[in-house]
Tab-separated table of C-alpha atoms in Angstrom:
chain	number	residue	atom	x	y	z
M	1	MET	CA	-0.101	0.138	-0.058
M	2	ILE	CA	1.302	3.561	-0.818
M	3	GLY	CA	0.422	6.748	0.357
M	4	LEU	CA	-0.572	9.893	-1.721
M	5	SER	CA	-0.111	13.517	-1.304
M	6	GLY	CA	0.256	16.356	-3.743
M	7	CYS	CA	1.524	19.717	-4.363
M	8	GLY	CA	-0.781	22.054	-6.117
M	9	GLY	CA	-4.568	21.452	-6.050
M	10	PRO	CA	-7.532	21.252	-8.430
M	11	GLY	CA	-9.409	24.367	-9.396
M	12	ALA	CA	-13.262	24.742	-9.745
M	13	ASP	CA	-13.087	24.548	-13.525
M	14	GLU	CA	-11.501	22.046	-15.629
M	15	GLN	CA	-8.649	22.902	-18.068
M	16	VAL	CA	-7.237	21.403	-20.820
M	17	VAL	CA	-3.714	22.240	-21.962
M	18	GLY	CA	-2.793	21.501	-25.555
M	19	THR	CA	-5.092	20.030	-28.141
M	20	SER	CA	-5.825	16.150	-28.608
M	21	THR	CA	-6.353	14.808	-32.095
M	22	PRO	CA	-6.094	10.911	-31.605
M	23	SER	CA	-6.661	9.201	-34.763
M	24	PRO	CA	-7.669	6.324	-34.650
M	25	ALA	CA	-9.345	6.050	-31.234
M	26	VAL	CA	-6.773	5.273	-28.518
M	27	THR	CA	-7.599	2.770	-25.966
M	28	ALA	CA	-6.015	3.143	-22.479
M	29	THR	CA	-3.821	0.063	-21.197
M	30	LYS	CA	-4.321	-0.781	-17.451
M	31	VAL	CA	-1.019	-1.035	-15.544
M	32	SER	CA	0.052	-1.112	-11.995
M	33	ILE	CA	1.266	2.164	-10.888
M	34	PHE	CA	4.353	0.421	-9.619
M	35	GLN	CA	5.202	-0.495	-13.270
M	36	LEU	CA	5.188	3.106	-14.605
M	37	SER	CA	8.419	4.740	-15.839
M	38	PRO	CA	9.106	8.517	-16.087
M	39	GLY	CA	7.465	10.076	-19.140
M	40	GLN	CA	4.474	7.653	-19.087
M	41	CYS	CA	1.224	9.356	-18.952
M	42	PHE	CA	-1.814	8.154	-17.241
M	43	ASP	CA	-5.070	8.771	-15.621
M	44	ARG	CA	-6.088	8.794	-11.846
M	45	PRO	CA	-7.055	5.379	-10.475
M	46	ALA	CA	-10.916	5.033	-10.487
M	47	GLU	CA	-11.046	4.244	-6.834
M	48	ASP	CA	-9.156	5.225	-3.638
M	49	GLY	CA	-6.717	2.514	-2.846
M	50	LEU	CA	-6.870	0.896	-6.270
M	51	TYR	CA	-3.384	1.349	-7.955
M	52	GLU	CA	-4.009	-0.035	-11.486
M	53	VAL	CA	-3.979	2.926	-13.727
M	54	PRO	CA	-5.034	3.565	-17.284
M	55	VAL	CA	-1.933	4.538	-19.243
M	56	VAL	CA	-2.311	6.526	-22.585
M	57	PRO	CA	-0.295	7.931	-25.160
M	58	CYS	CA	0.800	11.716	-23.858
M	59	GLU	CA	-0.722	13.022	-26.900
M	60	VAL	CA	-3.977	12.164	-25.533
M	61	ALA	CA	-5.694	14.126	-22.676
M	62	HIS	CA	-4.594	12.646	-19.335
M	63	ASP	CA	-4.565	13.456	-15.753
M	64	LEU	CA	-0.945	12.683	-14.630
M	65	GLU	CA	2.545	12.192	-16.251
M	66	MET	CA	5.139	10.118	-14.353
M	67	TYR	CA	8.193	12.257	-14.074
M	68	GLY	CA	10.303	10.921	-11.327
M	69	LEU	CA	10.924	7.442	-9.471
M	70	PHE	CA	13.302	6.937	-6.680
M	71	GLN	CA	14.122	4.952	-3.664
M	72	LEU	CA	14.435	5.917	-0.052
M	73	ASP	CA	17.428	4.642	1.807
M	74	ALA	CA	16.390	4.324	5.300
M	75	SER	CA	16.669	0.715	6.604
M	76	SER	CA	14.261	1.389	9.212
M	77	TRP	CA	10.720	3.068	8.969
M	78	PRO	CA	11.421	6.635	9.545
M	79	GLY	CA	7.724	7.761	10.141
M	80	SER	CA	5.180	9.171	7.894
M	81	GLU	CA	6.360	12.758	8.322
M	82	ARG	CA	9.866	11.922	7.299
M	83	VAL	CA	8.787	9.822	4.426
M	84	ASN	CA	6.775	12.652	3.022
M	85	GLN	CA	9.703	15.203	3.714
M	86	LEU	CA	12.020	13.028	1.770
M	87	ALA	CA	9.604	12.373	-1.175
M	88	GLU	CA	8.688	16.104	-1.379
M	89	GLU	CA	12.613	16.904	-1.630
M	90	GLY	CA	12.996	14.199	-4.132
M	91	CYS	CA	9.960	15.041	-6.413
M	92	ARG	CA	10.669	18.882	-6.223
M	93	ASP	CA	14.253	18.256	-7.393
M	94	ARG	CA	13.063	16.101	-10.215
M	95	PHE	CA	10.204	18.487	-10.991
M	96	VAL	CA	12.847	21.376	-11.738
M	97	SER	CA	14.955	18.700	-13.731
M	98	PHE	CA	12.101	17.418	-15.898
M	99	THR	CA	10.065	20.492	-16.541
M	100	GLY	CA	12.768	23.354	-16.370
M	101	ALA	CA	10.808	25.522	-13.797
M	102	GLU	CA	10.196	25.626	-10.128
M	103	PRO	CA	6.778	24.485	-9.206
M	104	SER	CA	5.868	27.836	-7.651
M	105	GLU	CA	6.700	29.340	-11.091
M	106	SER	CA	4.625	26.854	-13.183
M	107	ASP	CA	0.881	25.907	-13.853
M	108	LEU	CA	1.940	22.240	-13.050
M	109	GLY	CA	1.950	20.777	-9.744
M	110	TYR	CA	2.804	17.313	-8.584
M	111	THR	CA	1.336	14.242	-6.823
M	112	MET	CA	3.573	11.892	-4.846
M	113	TYR	CA	3.012	8.061	-4.383
M	114	THR	CA	4.981	7.105	-1.055
M	115	PRO	CA	5.491	3.824	0.771
M	116	SER	CA	3.130	3.166	3.783
M	117	GLU	CA	4.375	1.754	7.067
M	118	GLY	CA	3.184	-1.667	6.057
M	119	SER	CA	4.827	-1.666	2.562
M	120	TRP	CA	7.967	-0.447	4.004
M	121	SER	CA	7.974	-3.566	6.290
M	122	GLU	CA	7.711	-5.655	3.035
M	123	GLY	CA	10.652	-3.871	1.539
M	124	ASP	CA	9.059	-0.953	-0.330
M	125	ARG	CA	11.126	2.115	-0.511
M	126	GLN	CA	9.877	3.557	-3.979
M	127	VAL	CA	8.692	7.116	-4.456
M	128	LEU	CA	6.827	7.847	-7.529
M	129	CYS	CA	6.279	11.525	-8.701
M	130	ALA	CA	3.544	12.569	-11.179
M	131	LEU	CA	2.914	15.962	-12.832
M	132	GLN	CA	-0.670	17.422	-12.774
M	133	LEU	CA	-2.324	20.743	-13.544
M	134	ASN	CA	-2.838	22.888	-10.543
M	135	SER	CA	-6.127	23.821	-12.086
M	136	GLY	CA	-7.287	20.245	-11.774
M	137	GLY	CA	-7.591	19.918	-15.529
M	138	ARG	CA	-6.018	17.398	-18.055
M	139	LEU	CA	-2.802	17.505	-19.788
M	140	VAL	CA	-1.971	16.934	-23.370
M	141	GLY	CA	1.624	16.108	-24.556
M	142	SER	CA	4.521	15.405	-22.461
M	143	GLN	CA	5.536	18.241	-19.981
M	144	ALA	CA	9.049	17.618	-20.162
M	145	GLY	CA	11.079	20.891	-20.507
M	146	ALA	CA	7.435	22.718	-20.324
M	147	GLY	CA	8.934	25.411	-18.086
M	148	SER	CA	6.474	27.850	-16.604
M	149	GLY	CA	3.738	27.160	-19.037
M	150	GLY	CA	1.608	24.012	-18.437
């Protein structure tokens, strides 16, 4: 089981950045969130606690783009607060590297998927970082190098 937290929040109005012209129609492939790689685009899990996500080509409107993946190196459970702090630092650094902008200067925010105490006891140390629009809208195209735009 993983925890979820985010930076930036959804707004009242949905916004789509970019244009989507899928041809022919594209079908999402369901993949475990643990199998995603940076650069893959996907939609949020349909239910809380369900970590199989629909992966789509980035050219199609999507909720999130995986941009960072890293391991925490503490041997014993450091506590939820420390896990979130380490994840926040790692995701922020990777955000700047991936987009070319600071989160505070961007229309993009991020969501972090972190190990829980239970999954930590089973060897899980992985943090996943995913981009999202601060407005709560959908993205079109990869956000690599997007800078302060969205």
